[in-house]
CSV table of C-alpha atoms in Angstrom, one decimal:
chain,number,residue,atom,x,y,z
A,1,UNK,CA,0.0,0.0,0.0
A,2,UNK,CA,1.7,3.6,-1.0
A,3,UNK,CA,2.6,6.0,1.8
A,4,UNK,CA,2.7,8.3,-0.3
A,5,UNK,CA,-0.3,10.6,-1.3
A,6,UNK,CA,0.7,10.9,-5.1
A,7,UNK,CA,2.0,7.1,-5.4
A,8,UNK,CA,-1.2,6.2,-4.7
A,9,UNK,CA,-3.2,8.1,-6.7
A,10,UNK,CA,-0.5,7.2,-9.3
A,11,UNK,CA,-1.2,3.3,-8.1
A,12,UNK,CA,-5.1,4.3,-8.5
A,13,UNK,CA,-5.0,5.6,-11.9
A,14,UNK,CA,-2.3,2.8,-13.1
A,15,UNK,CA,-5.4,0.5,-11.8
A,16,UNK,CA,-8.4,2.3,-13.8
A,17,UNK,CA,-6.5,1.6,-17.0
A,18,UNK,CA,-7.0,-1.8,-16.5
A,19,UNK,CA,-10.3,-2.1,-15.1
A,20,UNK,CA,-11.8,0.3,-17.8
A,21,UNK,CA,-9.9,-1.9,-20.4
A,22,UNK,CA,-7.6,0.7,-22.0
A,23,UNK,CA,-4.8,-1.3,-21.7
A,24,UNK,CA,-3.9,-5.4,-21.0
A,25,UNK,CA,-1.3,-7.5,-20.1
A,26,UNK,CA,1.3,-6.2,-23.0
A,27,UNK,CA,1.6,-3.0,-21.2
A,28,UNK,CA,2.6,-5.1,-17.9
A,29,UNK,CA,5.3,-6.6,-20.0
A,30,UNK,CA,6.8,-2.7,-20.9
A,31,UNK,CA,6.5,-1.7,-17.3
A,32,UNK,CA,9.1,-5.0,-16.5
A,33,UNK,CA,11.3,-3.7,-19.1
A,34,UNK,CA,11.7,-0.6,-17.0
A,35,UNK,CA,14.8,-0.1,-14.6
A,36,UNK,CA,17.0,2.2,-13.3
A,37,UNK,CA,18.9,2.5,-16.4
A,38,UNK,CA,15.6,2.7,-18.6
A,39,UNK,CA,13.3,4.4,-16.1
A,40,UNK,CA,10.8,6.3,-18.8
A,41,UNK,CA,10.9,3.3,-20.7
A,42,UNK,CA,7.1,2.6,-21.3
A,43,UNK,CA,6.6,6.5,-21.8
A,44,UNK,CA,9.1,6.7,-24.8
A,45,UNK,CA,7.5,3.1,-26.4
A,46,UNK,CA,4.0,5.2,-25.9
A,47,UNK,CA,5.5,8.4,-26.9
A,48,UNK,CA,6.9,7.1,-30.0
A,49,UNK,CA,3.8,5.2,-30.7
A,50,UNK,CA,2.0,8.3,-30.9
A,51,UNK,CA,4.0,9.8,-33.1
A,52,UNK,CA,4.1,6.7,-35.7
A,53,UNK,CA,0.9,5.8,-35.8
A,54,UNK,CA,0.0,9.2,-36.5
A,55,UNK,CA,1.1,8.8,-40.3
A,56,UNK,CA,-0.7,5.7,-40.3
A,57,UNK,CA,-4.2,7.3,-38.7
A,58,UNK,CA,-3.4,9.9,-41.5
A,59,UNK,CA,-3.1,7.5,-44.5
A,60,UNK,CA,-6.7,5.7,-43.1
A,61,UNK,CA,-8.2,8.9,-43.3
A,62,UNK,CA,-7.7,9.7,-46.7
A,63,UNK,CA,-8.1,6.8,-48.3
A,64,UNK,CA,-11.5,6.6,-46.8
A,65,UNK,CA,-12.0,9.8,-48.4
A,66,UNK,CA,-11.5,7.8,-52.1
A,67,UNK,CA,-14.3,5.8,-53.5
A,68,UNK,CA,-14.5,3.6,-54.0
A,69,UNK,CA,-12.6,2.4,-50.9
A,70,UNK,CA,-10.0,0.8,-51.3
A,71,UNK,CA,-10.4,-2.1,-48.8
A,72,UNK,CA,-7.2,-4.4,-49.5
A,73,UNK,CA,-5.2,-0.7,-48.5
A,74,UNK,CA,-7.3,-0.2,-45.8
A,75,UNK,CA,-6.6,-3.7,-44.6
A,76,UNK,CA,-2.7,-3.3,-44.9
A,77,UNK,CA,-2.5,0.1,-42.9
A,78,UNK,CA,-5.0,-1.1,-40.2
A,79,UNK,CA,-3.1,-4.4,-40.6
A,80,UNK,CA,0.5,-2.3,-39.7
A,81,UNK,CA,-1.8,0.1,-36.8
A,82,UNK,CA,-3.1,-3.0,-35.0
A,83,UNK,CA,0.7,-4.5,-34.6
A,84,UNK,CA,1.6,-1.5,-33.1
A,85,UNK,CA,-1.4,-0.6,-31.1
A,86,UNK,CA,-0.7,-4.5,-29.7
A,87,UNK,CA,2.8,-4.0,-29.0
A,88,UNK,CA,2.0,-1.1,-26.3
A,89,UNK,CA,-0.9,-3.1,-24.8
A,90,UNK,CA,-3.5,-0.6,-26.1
A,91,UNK,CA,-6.3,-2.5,-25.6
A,92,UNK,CA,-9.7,-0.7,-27.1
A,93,UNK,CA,-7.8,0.3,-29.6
A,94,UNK,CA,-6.8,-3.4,-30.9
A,95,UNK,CA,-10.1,-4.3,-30.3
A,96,UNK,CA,-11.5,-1.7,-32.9
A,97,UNK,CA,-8.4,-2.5,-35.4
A,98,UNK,CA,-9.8,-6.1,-35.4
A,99,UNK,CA,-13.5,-4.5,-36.5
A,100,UNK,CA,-11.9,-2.3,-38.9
A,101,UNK,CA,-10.3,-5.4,-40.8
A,102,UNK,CA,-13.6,-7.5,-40.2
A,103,UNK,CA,-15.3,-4.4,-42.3
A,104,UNK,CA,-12.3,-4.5,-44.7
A,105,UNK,CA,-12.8,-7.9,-45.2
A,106,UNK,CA,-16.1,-8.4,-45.8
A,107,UNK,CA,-16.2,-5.1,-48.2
A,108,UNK,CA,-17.9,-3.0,-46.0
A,109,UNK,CA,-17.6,0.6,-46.4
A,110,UNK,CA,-19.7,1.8,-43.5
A,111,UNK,CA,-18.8,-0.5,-40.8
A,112,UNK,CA,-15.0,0.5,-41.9
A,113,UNK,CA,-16.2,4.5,-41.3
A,114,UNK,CA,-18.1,3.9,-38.1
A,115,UNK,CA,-15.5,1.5,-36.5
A,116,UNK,CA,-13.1,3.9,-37.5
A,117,UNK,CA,-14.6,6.8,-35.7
A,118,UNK,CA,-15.0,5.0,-32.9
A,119,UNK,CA,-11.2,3.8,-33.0
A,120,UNK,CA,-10.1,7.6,-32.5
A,121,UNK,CA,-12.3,8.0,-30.1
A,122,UNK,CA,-10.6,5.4,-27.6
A,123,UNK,CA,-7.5,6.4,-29.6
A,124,UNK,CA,-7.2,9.9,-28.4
A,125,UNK,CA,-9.2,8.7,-24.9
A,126,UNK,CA,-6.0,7.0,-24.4
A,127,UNK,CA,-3.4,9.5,-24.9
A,128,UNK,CA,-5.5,11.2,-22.7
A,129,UNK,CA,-5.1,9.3,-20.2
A,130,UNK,CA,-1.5,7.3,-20.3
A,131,UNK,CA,-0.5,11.3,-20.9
A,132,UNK,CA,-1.7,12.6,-17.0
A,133,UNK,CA,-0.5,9.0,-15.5
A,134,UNK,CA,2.8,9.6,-17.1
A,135,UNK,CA,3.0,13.5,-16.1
A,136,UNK,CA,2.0,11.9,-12.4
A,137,UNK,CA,4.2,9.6,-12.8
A,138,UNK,CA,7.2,12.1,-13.2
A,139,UNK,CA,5.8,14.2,-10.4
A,140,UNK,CA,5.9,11.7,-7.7
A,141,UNK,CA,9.4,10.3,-8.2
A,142,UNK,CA,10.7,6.9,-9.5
A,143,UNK,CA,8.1,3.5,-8.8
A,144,UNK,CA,9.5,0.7,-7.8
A,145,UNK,CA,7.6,-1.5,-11.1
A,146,UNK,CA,10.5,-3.7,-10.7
A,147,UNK,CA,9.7,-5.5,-7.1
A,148,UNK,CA,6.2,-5.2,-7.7
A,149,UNK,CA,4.6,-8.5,-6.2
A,150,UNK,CA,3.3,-10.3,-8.6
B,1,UNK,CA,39.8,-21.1,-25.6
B,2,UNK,CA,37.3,-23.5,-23.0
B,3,UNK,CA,36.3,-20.4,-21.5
B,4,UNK,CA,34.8,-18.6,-24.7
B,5,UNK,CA,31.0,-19.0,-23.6
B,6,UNK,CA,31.6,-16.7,-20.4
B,7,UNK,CA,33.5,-14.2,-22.2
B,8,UNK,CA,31.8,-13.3,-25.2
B,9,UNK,CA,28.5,-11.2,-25.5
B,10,UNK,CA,25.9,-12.6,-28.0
B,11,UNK,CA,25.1,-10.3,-30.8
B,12,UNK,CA,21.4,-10.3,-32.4
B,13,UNK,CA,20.2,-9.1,-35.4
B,14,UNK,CA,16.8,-7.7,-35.6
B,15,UNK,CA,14.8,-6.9,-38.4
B,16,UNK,CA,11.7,-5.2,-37.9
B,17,UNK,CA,10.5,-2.4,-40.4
B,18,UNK,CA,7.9,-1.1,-37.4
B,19,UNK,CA,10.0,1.1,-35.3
B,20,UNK,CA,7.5,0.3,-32.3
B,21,UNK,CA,8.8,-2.8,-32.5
B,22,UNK,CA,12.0,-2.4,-33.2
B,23,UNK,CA,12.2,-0.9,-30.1
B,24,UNK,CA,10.7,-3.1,-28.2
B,25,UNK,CA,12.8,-6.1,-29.4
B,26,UNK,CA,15.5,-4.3,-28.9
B,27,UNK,CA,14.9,-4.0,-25.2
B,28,UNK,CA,14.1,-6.8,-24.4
B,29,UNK,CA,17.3,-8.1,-26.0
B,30,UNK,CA,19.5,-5.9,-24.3
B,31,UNK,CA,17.5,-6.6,-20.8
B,32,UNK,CA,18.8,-10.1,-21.6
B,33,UNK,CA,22.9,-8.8,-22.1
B,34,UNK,CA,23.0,-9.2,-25.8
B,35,UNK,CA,24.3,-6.8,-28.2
B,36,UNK,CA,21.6,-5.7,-30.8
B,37,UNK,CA,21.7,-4.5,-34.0
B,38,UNK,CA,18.0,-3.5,-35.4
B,39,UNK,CA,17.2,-2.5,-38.7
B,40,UNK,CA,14.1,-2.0,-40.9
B,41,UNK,CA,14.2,-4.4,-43.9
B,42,UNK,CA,15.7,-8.0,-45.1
B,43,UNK,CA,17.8,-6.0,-47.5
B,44,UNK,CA,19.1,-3.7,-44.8
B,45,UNK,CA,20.2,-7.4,-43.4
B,46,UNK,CA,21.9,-8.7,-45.8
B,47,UNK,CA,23.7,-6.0,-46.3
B,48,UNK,CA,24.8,-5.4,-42.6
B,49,UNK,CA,25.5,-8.8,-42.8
B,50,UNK,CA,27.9,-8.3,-45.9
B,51,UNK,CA,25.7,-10.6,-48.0
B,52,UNK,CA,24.7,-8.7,-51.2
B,53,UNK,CA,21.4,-10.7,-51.7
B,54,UNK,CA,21.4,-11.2,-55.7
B,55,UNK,CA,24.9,-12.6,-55.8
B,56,UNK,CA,23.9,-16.1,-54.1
B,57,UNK,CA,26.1,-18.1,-56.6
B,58,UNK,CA,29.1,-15.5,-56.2
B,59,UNK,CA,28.6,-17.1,-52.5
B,60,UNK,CA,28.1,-20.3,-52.8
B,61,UNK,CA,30.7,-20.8,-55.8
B,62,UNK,CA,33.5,-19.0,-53.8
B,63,UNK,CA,36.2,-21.9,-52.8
B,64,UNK,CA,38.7,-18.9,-50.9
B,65,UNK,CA,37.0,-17.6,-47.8
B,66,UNK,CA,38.8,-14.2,-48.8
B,67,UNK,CA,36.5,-13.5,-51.9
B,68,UNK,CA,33.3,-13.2,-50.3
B,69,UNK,CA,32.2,-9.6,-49.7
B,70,UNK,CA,32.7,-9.8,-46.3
B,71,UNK,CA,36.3,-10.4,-45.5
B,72,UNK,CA,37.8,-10.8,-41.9
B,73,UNK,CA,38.4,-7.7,-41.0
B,74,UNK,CA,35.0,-5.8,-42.0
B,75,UNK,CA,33.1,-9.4,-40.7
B,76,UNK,CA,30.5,-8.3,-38.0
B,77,UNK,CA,29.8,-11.4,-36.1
B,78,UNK,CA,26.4,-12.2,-35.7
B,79,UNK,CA,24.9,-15.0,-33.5
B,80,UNK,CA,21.0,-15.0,-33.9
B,81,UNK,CA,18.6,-13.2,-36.2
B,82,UNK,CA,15.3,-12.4,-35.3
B,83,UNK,CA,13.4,-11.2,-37.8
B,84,UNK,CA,9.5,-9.6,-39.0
B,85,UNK,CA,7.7,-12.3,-40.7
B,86,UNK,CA,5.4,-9.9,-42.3
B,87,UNK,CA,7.5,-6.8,-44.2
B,88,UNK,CA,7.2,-5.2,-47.3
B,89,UNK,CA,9.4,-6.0,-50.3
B,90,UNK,CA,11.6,-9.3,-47.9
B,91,UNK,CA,9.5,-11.0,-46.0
B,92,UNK,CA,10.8,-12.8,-42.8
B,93,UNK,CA,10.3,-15.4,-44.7
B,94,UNK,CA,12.3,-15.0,-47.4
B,95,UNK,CA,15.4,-13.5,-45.7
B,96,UNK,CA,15.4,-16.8,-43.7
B,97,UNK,CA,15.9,-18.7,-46.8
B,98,UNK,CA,18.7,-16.3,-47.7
B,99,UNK,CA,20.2,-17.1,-44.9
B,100,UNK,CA,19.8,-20.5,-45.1
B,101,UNK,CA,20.7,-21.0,-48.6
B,102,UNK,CA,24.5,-18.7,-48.1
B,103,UNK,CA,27.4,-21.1,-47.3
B,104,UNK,CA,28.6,-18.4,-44.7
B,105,UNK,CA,25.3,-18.3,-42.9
B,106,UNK,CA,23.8,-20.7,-43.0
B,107,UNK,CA,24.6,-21.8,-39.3
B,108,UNK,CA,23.3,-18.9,-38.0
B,109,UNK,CA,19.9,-19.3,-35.7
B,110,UNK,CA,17.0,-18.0,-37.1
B,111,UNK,CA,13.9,-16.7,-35.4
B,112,UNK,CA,10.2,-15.5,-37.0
B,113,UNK,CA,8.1,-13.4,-35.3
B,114,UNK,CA,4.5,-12.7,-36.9
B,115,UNK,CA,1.6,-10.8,-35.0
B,116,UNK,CA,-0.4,-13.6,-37.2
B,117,UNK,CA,-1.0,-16.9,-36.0
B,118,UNK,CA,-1.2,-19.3,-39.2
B,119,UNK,CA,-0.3,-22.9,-38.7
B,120,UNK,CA,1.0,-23.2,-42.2
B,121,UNK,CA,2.9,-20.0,-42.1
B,122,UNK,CA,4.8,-21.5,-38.7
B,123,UNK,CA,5.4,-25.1,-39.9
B,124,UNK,CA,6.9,-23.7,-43.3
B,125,UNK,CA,9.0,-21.3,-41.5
B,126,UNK,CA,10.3,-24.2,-38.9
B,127,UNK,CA,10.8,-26.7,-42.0
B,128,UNK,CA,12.9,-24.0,-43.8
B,129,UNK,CA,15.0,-23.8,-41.2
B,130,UNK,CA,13.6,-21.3,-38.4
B,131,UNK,CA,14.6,-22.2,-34.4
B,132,UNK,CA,11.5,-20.8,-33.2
B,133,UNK,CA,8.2,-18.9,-34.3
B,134,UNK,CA,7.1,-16.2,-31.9
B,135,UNK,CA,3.7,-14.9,-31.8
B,136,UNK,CA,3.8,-11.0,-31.4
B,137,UNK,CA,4.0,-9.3,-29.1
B,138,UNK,CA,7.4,-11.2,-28.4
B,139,UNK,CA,7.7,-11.0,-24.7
B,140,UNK,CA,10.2,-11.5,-22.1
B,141,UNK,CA,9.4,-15.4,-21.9
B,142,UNK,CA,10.3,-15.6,-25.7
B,143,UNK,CA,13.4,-13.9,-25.4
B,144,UNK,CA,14.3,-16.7,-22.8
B,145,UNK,CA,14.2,-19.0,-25.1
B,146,UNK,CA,17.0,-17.9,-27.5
B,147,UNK,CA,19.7,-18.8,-25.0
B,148,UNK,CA,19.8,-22.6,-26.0
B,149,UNK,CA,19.7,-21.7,-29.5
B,150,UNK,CA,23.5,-19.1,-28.6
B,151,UNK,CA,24.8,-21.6,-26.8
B,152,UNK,CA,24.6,-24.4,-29.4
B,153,UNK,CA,26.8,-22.1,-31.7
B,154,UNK,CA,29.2,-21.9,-29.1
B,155,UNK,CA,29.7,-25.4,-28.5
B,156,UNK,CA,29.9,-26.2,-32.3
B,157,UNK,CA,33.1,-23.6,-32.7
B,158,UNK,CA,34.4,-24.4,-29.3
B,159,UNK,CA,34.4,-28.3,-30.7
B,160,UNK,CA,35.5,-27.3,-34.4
B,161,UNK,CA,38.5,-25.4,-32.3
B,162,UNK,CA,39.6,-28.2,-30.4
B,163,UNK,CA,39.2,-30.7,-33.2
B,164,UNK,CA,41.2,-28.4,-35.2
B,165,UNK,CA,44.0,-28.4,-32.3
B,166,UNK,CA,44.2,-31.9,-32.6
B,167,UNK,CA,45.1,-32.3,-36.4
B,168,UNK,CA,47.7,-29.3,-36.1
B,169,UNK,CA,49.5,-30.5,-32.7
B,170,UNK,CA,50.9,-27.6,-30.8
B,171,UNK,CA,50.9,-25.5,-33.8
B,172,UNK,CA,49.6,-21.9,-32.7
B,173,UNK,CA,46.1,-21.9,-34.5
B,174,UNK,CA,44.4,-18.7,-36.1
B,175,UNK,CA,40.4,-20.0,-36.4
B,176,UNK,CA,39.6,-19.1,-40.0
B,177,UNK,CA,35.9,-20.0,-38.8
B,178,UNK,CA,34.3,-16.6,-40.6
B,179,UNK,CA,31.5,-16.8,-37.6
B,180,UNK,CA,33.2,-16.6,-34.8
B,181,UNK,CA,32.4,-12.8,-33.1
B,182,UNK,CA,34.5,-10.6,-33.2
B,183,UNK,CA,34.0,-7.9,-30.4
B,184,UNK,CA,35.9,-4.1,-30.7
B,185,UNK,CA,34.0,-3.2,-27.3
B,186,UNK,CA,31.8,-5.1,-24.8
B,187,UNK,CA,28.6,-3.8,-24.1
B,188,UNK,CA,28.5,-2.5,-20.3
B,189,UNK,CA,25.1,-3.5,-18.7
């Protein structure tokens, strides 16, 4: 149990990401990649994430805006945006990649707009949130993730 | 010479054209002490690795060690490649068979990883010649498993070394073996 006042909110808000299902187990496995020599470590992956995917976010968008779509594309760049989404334990996210290529696959166009709008949604409800953990996170002072009972 | 296992530091190649990715792998290889080199494309591979990728009969046909395009001294030794199954232009796939089909590298481990789970995709790739298939996201657990597949390599030169001793008596003996590592600093961890 933190002492102190900011740990645990910092403890409170690490636990609401799970429970509300922004993130899964994956982003576990970043925080145990985190040491003293690597302290930031899942705020770079996430930062860097953010910035990648942005192209990719951007490329969706505008080929939605050719029709006819062209779903193959669609698939490939959604294809790409899930991996990564996955590798950071983004969670919603995934889950709405996996609709998006559903939609692809089965050629349809409004399912891929609607599923797509709602991907942004948990997309930026995300950054959102891993943004004010991580600024928390700062401000209270290096976590022990490491001895973390399991 | 017996004590080459504890002094050497395994060196991975990763290929990986998401950067995300990339640097994931590349932590969790360095979290287990080995030196990593990541880059973005089978091409980018091959050439790192010194092996221009259209020339595989320039390779293969070579009798003198000294012709191949990577000579002793420019020879960057590499241990394990892990490797993108899924990339544009060389798939993970198809750099594996490279690999597999150059006389210089052919010994070198090979490992797939694919965010796809296809049966037929993984027993093709362990047929061709891949050590292991890992599903993405690779995780620590994964990474565990390479260890067996470095210290196989080690025993094989460590046995081609002393078998090599035997034939030459107390000759001093410089290993011509073109895979053995060869370290200009060890990585501090």
């Amino acid at each position: 149990m933190e002492r102190n006042p900011m740990r645990r909110q910092l403890a409170i808000m690490r636990q609401s990401l799970f429970d509300q299902g922004h993130v899964d187990e994956q982003f576990v496995q970043l925080e145990e990649l985190q040491d003293d020599a690597n302290p930031n470590f899942v705020e770079e992956v996430v930062t860097l994430y953010y910035r990648d995917s942005a192209r990719i976010i951007l490329n969706i968008e505008q080929a939605l805006e050719r029709k006819p779509f062209d779903f193959r594309k669609l698939d490939a760049y959604m294809h790409q945006f899930k991996g990564s989404s996955s590798s950071i334990g983004a969670k919603k996210v995934k889950a709405e990649s996996t609709l998006f290529r559903e939609y692809c696959k089965s050629g349809n166009g409004e399912g891929c707009m609607r599923s797509f709008q709602q991907l942004k949604k948990e997309y930026a409800t995300l950054r959102k949130k891993l943004g004010a953990y991580f600024q928390l996170a700062r401000q209270a002072g290096p976590v022990e993730t490491a001895s973390r009972p399991k | 010479m017996g004590n080459m296992a504890t002094q050497t530091q395994f060196h991975v190649l990763a290929v990986d054209d998401s950067l995300i990715d990339r640097k994931l792998i590349e932590r969790l290889l360095k979290t287990s002490s080995y030196q990593v080199t990541a880059v973005d494309s089978g091409s980018k591979a091959l050439e790192f690795l010194g092996l221009n990728g259209e020339n595989e009969d320039e390779e293969r046909n070579s009798s003198v060690e000294s012709v191949s395009a990577a000579d002793e001294d420019h020879q960057v030794g590499v241990n394990l490649i892990i490797t993108d199954y899924c990339m544009p232009g060389m798939t993970g796939y198809d750099l594996l068979r490279k690999i597999k089909q150059s006389s210089s590298f052919k010994d070198i481990p090979v490992v797939i990883m694919s965010s796809e789970n296809i049966p037929s995709r993984i027993n093709r790739c362990l047929e061709d010649g891949a050590e292991e298939f890992f599903l993405k996201p690779v995780k620590l657990s994964d990474v565990n498993k390479l260890r067996p597949h470095l210290m196989k390599g080690i025993t094989t030169k460590t046995e081609m070394q002393s078998n090599s001793n035997k034939r030459k008596g107390s000759e001093e003996i410089q290993s011509p073996d073109r895979t053995r590592p060869r370290y200009n600093e060890l990585e501090v961890v």
